[in-house]
mmCIF file of C-alpha atoms in Angstrom:
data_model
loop_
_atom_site.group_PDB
_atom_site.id
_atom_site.type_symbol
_atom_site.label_atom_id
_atom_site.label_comp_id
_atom_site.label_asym_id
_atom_site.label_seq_id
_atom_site.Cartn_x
_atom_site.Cartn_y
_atom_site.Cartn_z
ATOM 1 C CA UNK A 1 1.612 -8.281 -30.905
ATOM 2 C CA UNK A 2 -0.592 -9.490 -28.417
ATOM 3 C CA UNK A 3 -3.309 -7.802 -25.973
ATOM 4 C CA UNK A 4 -4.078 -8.917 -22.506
ATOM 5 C CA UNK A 5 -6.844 -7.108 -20.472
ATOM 6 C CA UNK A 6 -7.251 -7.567 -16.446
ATOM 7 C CA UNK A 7 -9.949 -6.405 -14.300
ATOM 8 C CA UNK A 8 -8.909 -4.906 -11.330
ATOM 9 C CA UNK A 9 -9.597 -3.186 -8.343
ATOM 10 C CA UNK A 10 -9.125 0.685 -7.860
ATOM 11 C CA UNK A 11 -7.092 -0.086 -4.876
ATOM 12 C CA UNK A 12 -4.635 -2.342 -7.280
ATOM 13 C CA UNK A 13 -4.774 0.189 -10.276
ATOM 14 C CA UNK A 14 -2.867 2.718 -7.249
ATOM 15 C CA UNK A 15 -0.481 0.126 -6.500
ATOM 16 C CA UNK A 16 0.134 -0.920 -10.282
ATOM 17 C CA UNK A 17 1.213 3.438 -10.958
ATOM 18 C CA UNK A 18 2.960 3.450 -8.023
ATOM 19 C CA UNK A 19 4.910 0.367 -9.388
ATOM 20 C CA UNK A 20 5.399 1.857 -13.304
ATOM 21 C CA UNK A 21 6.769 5.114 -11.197
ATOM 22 C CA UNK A 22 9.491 6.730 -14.041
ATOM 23 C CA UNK A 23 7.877 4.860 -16.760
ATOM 24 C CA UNK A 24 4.949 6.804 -17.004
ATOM 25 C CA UNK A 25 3.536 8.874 -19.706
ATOM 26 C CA UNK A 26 2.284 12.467 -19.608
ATOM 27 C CA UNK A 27 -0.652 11.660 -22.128
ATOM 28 C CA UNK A 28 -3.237 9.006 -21.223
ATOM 29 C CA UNK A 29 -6.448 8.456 -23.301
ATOM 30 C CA UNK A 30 -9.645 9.665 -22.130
ATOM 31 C CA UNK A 31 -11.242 8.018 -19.092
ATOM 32 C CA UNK A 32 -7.982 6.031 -17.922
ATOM 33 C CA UNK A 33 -5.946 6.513 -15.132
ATOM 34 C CA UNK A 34 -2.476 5.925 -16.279
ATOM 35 C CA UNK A 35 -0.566 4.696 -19.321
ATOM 36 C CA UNK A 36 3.155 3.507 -18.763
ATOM 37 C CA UNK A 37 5.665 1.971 -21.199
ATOM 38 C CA UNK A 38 7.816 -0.671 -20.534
ATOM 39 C CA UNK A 39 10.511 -2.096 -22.546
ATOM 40 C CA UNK A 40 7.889 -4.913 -23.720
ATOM 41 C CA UNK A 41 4.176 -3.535 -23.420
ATOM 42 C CA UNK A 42 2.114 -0.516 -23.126
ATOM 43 C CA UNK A 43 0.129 -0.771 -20.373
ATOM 44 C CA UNK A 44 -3.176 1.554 -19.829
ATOM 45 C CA UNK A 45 -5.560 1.486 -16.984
ATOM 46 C CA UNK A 46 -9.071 2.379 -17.215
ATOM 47 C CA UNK A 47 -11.233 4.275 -14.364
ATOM 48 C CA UNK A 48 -14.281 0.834 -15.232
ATOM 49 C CA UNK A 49 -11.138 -1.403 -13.604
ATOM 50 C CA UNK A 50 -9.592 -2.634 -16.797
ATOM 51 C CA UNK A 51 -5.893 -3.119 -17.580
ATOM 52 C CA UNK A 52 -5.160 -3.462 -20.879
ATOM 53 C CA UNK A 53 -1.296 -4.757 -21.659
ATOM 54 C CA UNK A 54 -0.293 -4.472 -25.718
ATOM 55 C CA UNK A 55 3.100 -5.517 -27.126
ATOM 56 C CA UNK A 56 5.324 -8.829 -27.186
ATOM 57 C CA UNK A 57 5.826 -9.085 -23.076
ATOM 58 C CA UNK A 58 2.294 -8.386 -22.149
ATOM 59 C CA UNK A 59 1.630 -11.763 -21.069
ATOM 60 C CA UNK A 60 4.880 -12.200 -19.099
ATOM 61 C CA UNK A 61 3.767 -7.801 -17.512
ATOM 62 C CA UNK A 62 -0.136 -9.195 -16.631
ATOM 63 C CA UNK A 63 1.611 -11.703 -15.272
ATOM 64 C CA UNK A 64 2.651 -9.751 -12.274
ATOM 65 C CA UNK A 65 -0.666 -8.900 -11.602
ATOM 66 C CA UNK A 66 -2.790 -12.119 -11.536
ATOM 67 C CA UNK A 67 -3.154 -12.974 -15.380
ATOM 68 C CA UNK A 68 -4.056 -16.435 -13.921
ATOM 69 C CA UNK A 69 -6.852 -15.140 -12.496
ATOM 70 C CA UNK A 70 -8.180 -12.709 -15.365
ATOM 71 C CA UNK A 71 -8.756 -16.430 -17.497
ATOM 72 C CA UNK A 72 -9.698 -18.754 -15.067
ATOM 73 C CA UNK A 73 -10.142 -18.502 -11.175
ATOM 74 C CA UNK A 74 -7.399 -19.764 -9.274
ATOM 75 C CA UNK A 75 -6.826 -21.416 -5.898
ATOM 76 C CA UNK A 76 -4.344 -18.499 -4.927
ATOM 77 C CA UNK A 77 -4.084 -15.166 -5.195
ATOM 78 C CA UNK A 78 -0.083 -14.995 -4.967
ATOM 79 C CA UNK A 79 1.537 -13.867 -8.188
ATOM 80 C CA UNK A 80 4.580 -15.984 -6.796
ATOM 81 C CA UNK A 81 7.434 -13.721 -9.130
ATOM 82 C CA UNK A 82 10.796 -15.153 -8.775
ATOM 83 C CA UNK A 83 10.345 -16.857 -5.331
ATOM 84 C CA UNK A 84 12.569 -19.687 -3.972
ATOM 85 C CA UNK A 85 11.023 -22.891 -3.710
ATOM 86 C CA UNK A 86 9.186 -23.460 -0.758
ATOM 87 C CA UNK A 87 9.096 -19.916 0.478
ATOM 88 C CA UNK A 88 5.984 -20.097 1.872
ATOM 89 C CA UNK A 89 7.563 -21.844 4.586
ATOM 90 C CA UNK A 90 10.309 -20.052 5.378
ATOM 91 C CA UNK A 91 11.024 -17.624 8.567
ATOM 92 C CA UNK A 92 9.879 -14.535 6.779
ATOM 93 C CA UNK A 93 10.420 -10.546 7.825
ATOM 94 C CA UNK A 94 6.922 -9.292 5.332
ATOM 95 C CA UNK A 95 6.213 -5.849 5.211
ATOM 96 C CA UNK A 96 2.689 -3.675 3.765
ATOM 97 C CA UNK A 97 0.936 -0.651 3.895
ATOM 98 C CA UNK A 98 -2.413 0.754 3.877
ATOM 99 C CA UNK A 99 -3.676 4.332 3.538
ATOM 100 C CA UNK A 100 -1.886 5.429 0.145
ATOM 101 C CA UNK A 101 -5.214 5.363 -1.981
ATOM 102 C CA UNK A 102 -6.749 7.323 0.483
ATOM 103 C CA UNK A 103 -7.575 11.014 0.819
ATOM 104 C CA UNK A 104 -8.218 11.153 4.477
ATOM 105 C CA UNK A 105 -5.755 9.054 6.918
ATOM 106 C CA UNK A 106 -2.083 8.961 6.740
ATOM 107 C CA UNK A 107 -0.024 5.545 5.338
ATOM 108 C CA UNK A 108 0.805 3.228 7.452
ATOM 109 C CA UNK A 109 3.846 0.375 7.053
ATOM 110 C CA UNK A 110 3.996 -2.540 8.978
ATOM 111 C CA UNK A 111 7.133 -5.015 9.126
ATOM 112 C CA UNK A 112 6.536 -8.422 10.620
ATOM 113 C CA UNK A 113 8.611 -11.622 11.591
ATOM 114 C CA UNK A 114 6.987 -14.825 11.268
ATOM 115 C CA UNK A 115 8.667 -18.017 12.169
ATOM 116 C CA UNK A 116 8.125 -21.066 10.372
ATOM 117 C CA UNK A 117 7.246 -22.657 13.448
ATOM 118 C CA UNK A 118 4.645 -20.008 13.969
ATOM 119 C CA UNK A 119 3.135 -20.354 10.717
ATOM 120 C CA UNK A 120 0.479 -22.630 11.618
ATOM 121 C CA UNK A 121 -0.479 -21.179 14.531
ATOM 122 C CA UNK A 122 -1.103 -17.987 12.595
ATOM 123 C CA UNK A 123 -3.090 -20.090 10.246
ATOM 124 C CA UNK A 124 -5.821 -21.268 13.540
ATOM 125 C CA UNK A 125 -5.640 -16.592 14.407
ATOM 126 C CA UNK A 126 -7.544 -16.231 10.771
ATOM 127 C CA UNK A 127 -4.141 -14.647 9.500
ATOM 128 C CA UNK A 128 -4.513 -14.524 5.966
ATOM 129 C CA UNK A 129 -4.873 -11.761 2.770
ATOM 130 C CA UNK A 130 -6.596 -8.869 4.272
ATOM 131 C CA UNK A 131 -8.926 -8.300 1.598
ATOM 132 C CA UNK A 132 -10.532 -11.032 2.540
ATOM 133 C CA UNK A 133 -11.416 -9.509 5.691
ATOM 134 C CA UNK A 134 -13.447 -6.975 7.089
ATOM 135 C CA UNK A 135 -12.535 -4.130 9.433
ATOM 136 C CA UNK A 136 -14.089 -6.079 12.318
ATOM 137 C CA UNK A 137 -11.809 -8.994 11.712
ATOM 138 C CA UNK A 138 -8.942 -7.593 11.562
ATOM 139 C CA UNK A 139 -9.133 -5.588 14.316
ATOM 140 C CA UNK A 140 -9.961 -8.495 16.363
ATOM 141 C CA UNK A 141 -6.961 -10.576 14.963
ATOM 142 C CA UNK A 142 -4.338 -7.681 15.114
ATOM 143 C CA UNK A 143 -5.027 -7.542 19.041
ATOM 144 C CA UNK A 144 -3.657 -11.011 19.461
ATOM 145 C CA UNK A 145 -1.072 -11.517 16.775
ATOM 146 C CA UNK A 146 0.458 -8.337 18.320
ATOM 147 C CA UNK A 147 1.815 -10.427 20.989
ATOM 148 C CA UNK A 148 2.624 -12.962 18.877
ATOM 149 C CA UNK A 149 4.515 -11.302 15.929
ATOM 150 C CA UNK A 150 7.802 -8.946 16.867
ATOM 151 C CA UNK A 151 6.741 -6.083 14.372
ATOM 152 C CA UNK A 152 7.697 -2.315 13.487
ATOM 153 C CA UNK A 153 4.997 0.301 12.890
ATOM 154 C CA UNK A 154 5.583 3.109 10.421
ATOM 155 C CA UNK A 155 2.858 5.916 10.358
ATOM 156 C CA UNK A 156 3.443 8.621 7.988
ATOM 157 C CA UNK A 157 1.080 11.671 9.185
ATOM 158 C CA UNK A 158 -0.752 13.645 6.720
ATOM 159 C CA UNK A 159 1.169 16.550 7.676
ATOM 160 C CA UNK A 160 4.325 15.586 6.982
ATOM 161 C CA UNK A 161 3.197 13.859 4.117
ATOM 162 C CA UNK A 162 1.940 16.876 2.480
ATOM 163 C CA UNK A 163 5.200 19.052 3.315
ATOM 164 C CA UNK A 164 6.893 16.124 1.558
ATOM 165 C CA UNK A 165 5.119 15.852 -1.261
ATOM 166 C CA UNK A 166 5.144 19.852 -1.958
ATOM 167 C CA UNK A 167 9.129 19.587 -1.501
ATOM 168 C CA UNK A 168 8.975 17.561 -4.602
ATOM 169 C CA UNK A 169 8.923 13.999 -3.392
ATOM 170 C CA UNK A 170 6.834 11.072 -4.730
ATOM 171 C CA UNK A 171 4.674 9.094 -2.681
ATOM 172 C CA UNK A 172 6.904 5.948 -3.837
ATOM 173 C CA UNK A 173 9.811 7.407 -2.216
ATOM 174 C CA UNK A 174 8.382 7.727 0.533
ATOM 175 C CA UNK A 175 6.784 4.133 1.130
ATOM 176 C CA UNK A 176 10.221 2.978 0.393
ATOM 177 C CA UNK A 177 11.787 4.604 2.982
ATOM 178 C CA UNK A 178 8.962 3.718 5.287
ATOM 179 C CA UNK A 179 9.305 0.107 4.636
ATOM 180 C CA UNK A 180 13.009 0.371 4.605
ATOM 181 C CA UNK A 181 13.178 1.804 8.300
ATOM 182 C CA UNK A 182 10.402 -1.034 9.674
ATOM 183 C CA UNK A 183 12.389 -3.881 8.509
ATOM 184 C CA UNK A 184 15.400 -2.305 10.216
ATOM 185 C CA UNK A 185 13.534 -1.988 12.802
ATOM 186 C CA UNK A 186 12.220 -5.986 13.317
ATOM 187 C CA UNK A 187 15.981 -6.900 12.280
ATOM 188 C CA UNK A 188 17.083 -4.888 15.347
ATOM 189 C CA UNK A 189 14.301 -6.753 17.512
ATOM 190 C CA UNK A 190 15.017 -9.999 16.449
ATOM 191 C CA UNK A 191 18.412 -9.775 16.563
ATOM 192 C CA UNK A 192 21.095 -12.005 16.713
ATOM 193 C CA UNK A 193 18.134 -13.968 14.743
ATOM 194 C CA UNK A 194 18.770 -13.703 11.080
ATOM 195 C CA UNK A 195 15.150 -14.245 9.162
ATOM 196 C CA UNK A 196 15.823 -16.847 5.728
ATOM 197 C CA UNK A 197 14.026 -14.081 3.638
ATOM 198 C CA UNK A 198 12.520 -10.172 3.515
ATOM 199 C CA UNK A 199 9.567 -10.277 1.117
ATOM 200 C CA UNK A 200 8.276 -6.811 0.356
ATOM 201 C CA UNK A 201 4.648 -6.143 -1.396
ATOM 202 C CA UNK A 202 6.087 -4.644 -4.429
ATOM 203 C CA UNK A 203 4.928 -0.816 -5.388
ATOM 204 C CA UNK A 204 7.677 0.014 -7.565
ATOM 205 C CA UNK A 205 10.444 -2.081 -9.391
ATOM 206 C CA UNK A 206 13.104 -3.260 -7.351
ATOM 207 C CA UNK A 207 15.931 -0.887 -8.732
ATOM 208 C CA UNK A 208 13.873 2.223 -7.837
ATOM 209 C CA UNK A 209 13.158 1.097 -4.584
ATOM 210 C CA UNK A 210 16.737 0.811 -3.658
ATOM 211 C CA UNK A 211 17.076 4.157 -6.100
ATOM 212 C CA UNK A 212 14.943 5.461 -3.794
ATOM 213 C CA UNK A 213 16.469 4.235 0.034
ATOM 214 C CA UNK A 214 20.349 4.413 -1.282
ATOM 215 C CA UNK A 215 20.839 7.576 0.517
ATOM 216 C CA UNK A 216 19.317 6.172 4.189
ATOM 217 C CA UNK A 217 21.909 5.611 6.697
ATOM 218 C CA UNK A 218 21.377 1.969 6.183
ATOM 219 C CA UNK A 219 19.416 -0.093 4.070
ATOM 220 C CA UNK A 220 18.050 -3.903 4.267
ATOM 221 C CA UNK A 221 19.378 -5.885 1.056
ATOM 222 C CA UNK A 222 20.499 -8.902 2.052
ATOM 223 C CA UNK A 223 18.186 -12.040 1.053
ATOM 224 C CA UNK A 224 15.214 -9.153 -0.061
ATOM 225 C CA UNK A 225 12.528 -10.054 -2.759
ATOM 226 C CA UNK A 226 9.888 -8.259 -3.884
ATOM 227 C CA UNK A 227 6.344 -9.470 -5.293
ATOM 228 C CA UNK A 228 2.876 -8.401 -6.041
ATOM 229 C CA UNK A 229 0.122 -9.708 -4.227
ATOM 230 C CA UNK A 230 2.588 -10.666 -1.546
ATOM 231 C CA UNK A 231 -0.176 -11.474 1.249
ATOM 232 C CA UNK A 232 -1.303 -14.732 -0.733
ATOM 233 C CA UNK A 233 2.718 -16.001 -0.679
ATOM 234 C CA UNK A 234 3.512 -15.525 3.208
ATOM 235 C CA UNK A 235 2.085 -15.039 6.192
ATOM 236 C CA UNK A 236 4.161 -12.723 7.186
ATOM 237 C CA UNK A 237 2.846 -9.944 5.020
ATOM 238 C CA UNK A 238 -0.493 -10.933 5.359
ATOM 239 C CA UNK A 239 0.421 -10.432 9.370
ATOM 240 C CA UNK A 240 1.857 -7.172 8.192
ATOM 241 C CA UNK A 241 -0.927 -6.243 6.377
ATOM 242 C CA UNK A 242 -3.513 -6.742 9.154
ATOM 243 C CA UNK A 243 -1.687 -5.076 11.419
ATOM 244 C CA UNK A 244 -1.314 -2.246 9.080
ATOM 245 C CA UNK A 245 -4.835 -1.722 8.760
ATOM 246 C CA UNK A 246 -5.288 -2.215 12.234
ATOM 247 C CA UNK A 247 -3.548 0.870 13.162
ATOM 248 C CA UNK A 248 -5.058 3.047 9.875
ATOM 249 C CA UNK A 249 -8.230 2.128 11.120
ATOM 250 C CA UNK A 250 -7.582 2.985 14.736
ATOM 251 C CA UNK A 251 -5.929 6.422 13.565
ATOM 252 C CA UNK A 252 -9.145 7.042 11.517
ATOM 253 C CA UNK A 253 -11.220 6.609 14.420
ATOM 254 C CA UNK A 254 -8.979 9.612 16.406
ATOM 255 C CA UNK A 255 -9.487 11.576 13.059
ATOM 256 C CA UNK A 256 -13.219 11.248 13.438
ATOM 257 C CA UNK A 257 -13.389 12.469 16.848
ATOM 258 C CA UNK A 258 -10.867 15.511 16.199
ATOM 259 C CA UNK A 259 -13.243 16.470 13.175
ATOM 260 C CA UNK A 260 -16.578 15.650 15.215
ATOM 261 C CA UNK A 261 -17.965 13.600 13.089
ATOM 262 C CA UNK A 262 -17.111 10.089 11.406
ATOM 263 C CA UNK A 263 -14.552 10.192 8.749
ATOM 264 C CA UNK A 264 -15.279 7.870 5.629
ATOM 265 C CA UNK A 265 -12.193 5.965 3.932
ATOM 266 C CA UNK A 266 -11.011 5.749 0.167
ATOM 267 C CA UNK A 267 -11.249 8.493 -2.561
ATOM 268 C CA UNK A 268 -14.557 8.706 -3.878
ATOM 269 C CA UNK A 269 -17.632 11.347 -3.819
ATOM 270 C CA UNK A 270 -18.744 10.250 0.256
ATOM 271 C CA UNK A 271 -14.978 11.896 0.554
ATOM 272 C CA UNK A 272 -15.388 14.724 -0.852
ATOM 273 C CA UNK A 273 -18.580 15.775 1.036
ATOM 274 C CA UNK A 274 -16.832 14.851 3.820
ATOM 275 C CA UNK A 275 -14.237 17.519 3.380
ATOM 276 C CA UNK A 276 -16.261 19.887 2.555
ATOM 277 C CA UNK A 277 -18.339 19.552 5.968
ATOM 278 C CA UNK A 278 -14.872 19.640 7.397
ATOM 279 C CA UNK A 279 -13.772 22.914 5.906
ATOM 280 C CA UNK A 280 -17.050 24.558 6.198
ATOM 281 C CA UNK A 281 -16.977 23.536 10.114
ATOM 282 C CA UNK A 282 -13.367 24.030 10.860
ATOM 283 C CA UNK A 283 -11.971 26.031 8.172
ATOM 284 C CA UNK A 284 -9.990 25.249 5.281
ATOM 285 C CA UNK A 285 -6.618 25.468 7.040
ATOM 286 C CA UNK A 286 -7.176 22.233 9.146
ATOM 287 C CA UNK A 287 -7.024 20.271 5.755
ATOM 288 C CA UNK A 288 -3.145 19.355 5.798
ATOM 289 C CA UNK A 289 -3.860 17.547 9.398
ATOM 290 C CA UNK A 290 -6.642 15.593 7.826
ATOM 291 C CA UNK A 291 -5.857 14.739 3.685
ATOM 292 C CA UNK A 292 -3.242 14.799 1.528
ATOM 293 C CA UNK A 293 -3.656 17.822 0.041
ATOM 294 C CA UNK A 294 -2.692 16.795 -3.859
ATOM 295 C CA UNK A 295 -5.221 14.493 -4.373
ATOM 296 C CA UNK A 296 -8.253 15.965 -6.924
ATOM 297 C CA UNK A 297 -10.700 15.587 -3.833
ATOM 298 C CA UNK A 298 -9.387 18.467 -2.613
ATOM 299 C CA UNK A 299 -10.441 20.837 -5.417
ATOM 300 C CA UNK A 300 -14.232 18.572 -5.307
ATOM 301 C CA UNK A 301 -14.604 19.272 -2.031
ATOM 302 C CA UNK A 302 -13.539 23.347 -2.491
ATOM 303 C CA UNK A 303 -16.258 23.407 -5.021
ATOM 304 C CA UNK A 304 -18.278 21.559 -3.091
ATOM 305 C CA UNK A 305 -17.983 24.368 -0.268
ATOM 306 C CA UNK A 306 -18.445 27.591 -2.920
ATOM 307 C CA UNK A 307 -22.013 26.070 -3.961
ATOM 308 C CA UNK A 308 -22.849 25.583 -0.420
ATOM 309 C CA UNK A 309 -21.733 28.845 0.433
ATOM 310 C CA UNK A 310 -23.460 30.242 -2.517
#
């Protein structure tokens, strides 16, 4: 039996329980943030950033999330999957999202055609992962390659979110119908232009994300593939990405102004205190226009408010 262990990012820990979605079990050990099984490993991730994958397919599951790079640093960040050759290169519909991990801020999808013949060009913008880039940056790429890129926004506002979520649907369902609808949307721009491929930053596996769009009124299939760490493979999600973020971060700038003061991203302590200024200035029914409501920062930030009031 053999033992792998990753560091990762909090950010990538989100995405990697979004992905096990269904495989997921009910008791984790102390200090970790999920535990899923799969039909090869047992895979439990830590709140310090570890991974740690037992069983006889843990190398082939750490795999998908940058084993390469857990032993020895590597040129790229792609996790390439089960890629055609020469992908990279192809004319690519990518789609992303930003905003899930986050308490404040609603999630945003972006879908975005690149051309091979406007891969290069996208290369001399700066497009690349957006990781790798600050807030400042992207913003100041995303205002050209808007004109550059045809491209589908999805925003999914915290208060529709949150009556979603209490009907009883998971967040993954609804990023897959999110990304669904903006890659129907670019096919319909570009249209009678077919793209080669549809490459879509995996959350989930692929048979629950089609378990999860098969009752849309249509659904992209044809020539889709799905990978982790997507924005090092093709430009086109990394254009997705940036443009993604571009919009979150625009949106949290109107969120800001609505709550009078400035709104900090993510999920950690700065957001709670922000929500409890919010409540104790606006009142505690403004939250659903602001967070999504299930995260644990919203009981932090409710005690937060009782020991201020108290």
């Amino acid at each position: 039996m053999g033992n792998v262990v990753l560091n990762l990012s909090m950010s990538e820990i989100n995405k990697m329980k979004s992905y096990y979605e269904g495989k997921l079990l009910d008791k984790t050990p102390p200090g970790s943030v999920f535990a899923a099984k799969t039909s090869g490993s047992m895979i439990t991730a830590y709140k310090s950033g570890k991974v740690l994958f037992q069983g006889s397919g843990s190398e082939a599951e750490a795999g998908r999330w940058g084993m390469a790079e857990a032993k020895a640093p590597a040129k790229s960040k792609a996790a390439k999957g089960h890629l055609p050759q020469g992908f990279s290169s192809w004319s690519v519909i990518g789609s992303d999202e930003v905003g899930t991990g986050d308490f404040f801020g609603p999630i945003t999808v972006v879908a975005a055609y690149v051309r091979k013949e406007d891969i290069p060009l996208l290369k001399e913008l700066g497009v690349r992962d957006s990781k790798d880039l600050n807030d400042d940056k992207i913003i100041a790429i995303a205002k050209v390659i808007k004109d550059v890129v045809p491209f589908s926004l999805m925003t999914l506002k915290n208060e529709k979110y949150n009556q979603l979520q209490k009907a009883g649907m998971s967040q993954g369902k609804m990023k897959a119908i999110l990304h669904n609808q903006a890659i129907l949307n670019v096919l319909e721009k570009i249209e009678p232009v077919k793209p080669e491929g549809i490459l879509i930053d995996q959350f989930v596996q692929e048979s629950t994300y089609f378990q999860h769009v098969k009752n849309q009124k249509a659904v992209a299939k044809e020539n889709v593939y799905f990978s982790t760490k997507a924005e090092g493979i093709h430009l086109a999600v990394a254009a997705a990405s940036i443009l993604a973020r571009y919009a979150f971060v625009q949106y949290f700038d109107k969120l800001s102004e609505a709550a009078g003061f400035k709104i900090p991203k993510g999920a950690g302590s700065l957001v709670d205190e922000a929500a409890a200024k919010l409540i104790l200035k606006k009142g505690r029914e403004v939250l659903p226009q602001f967070v999504k409501l299930h995260f644990a920062n919203t009981e932090k930030a409710m005690n937060l408010v009782k020991k201020k009031r108290s």
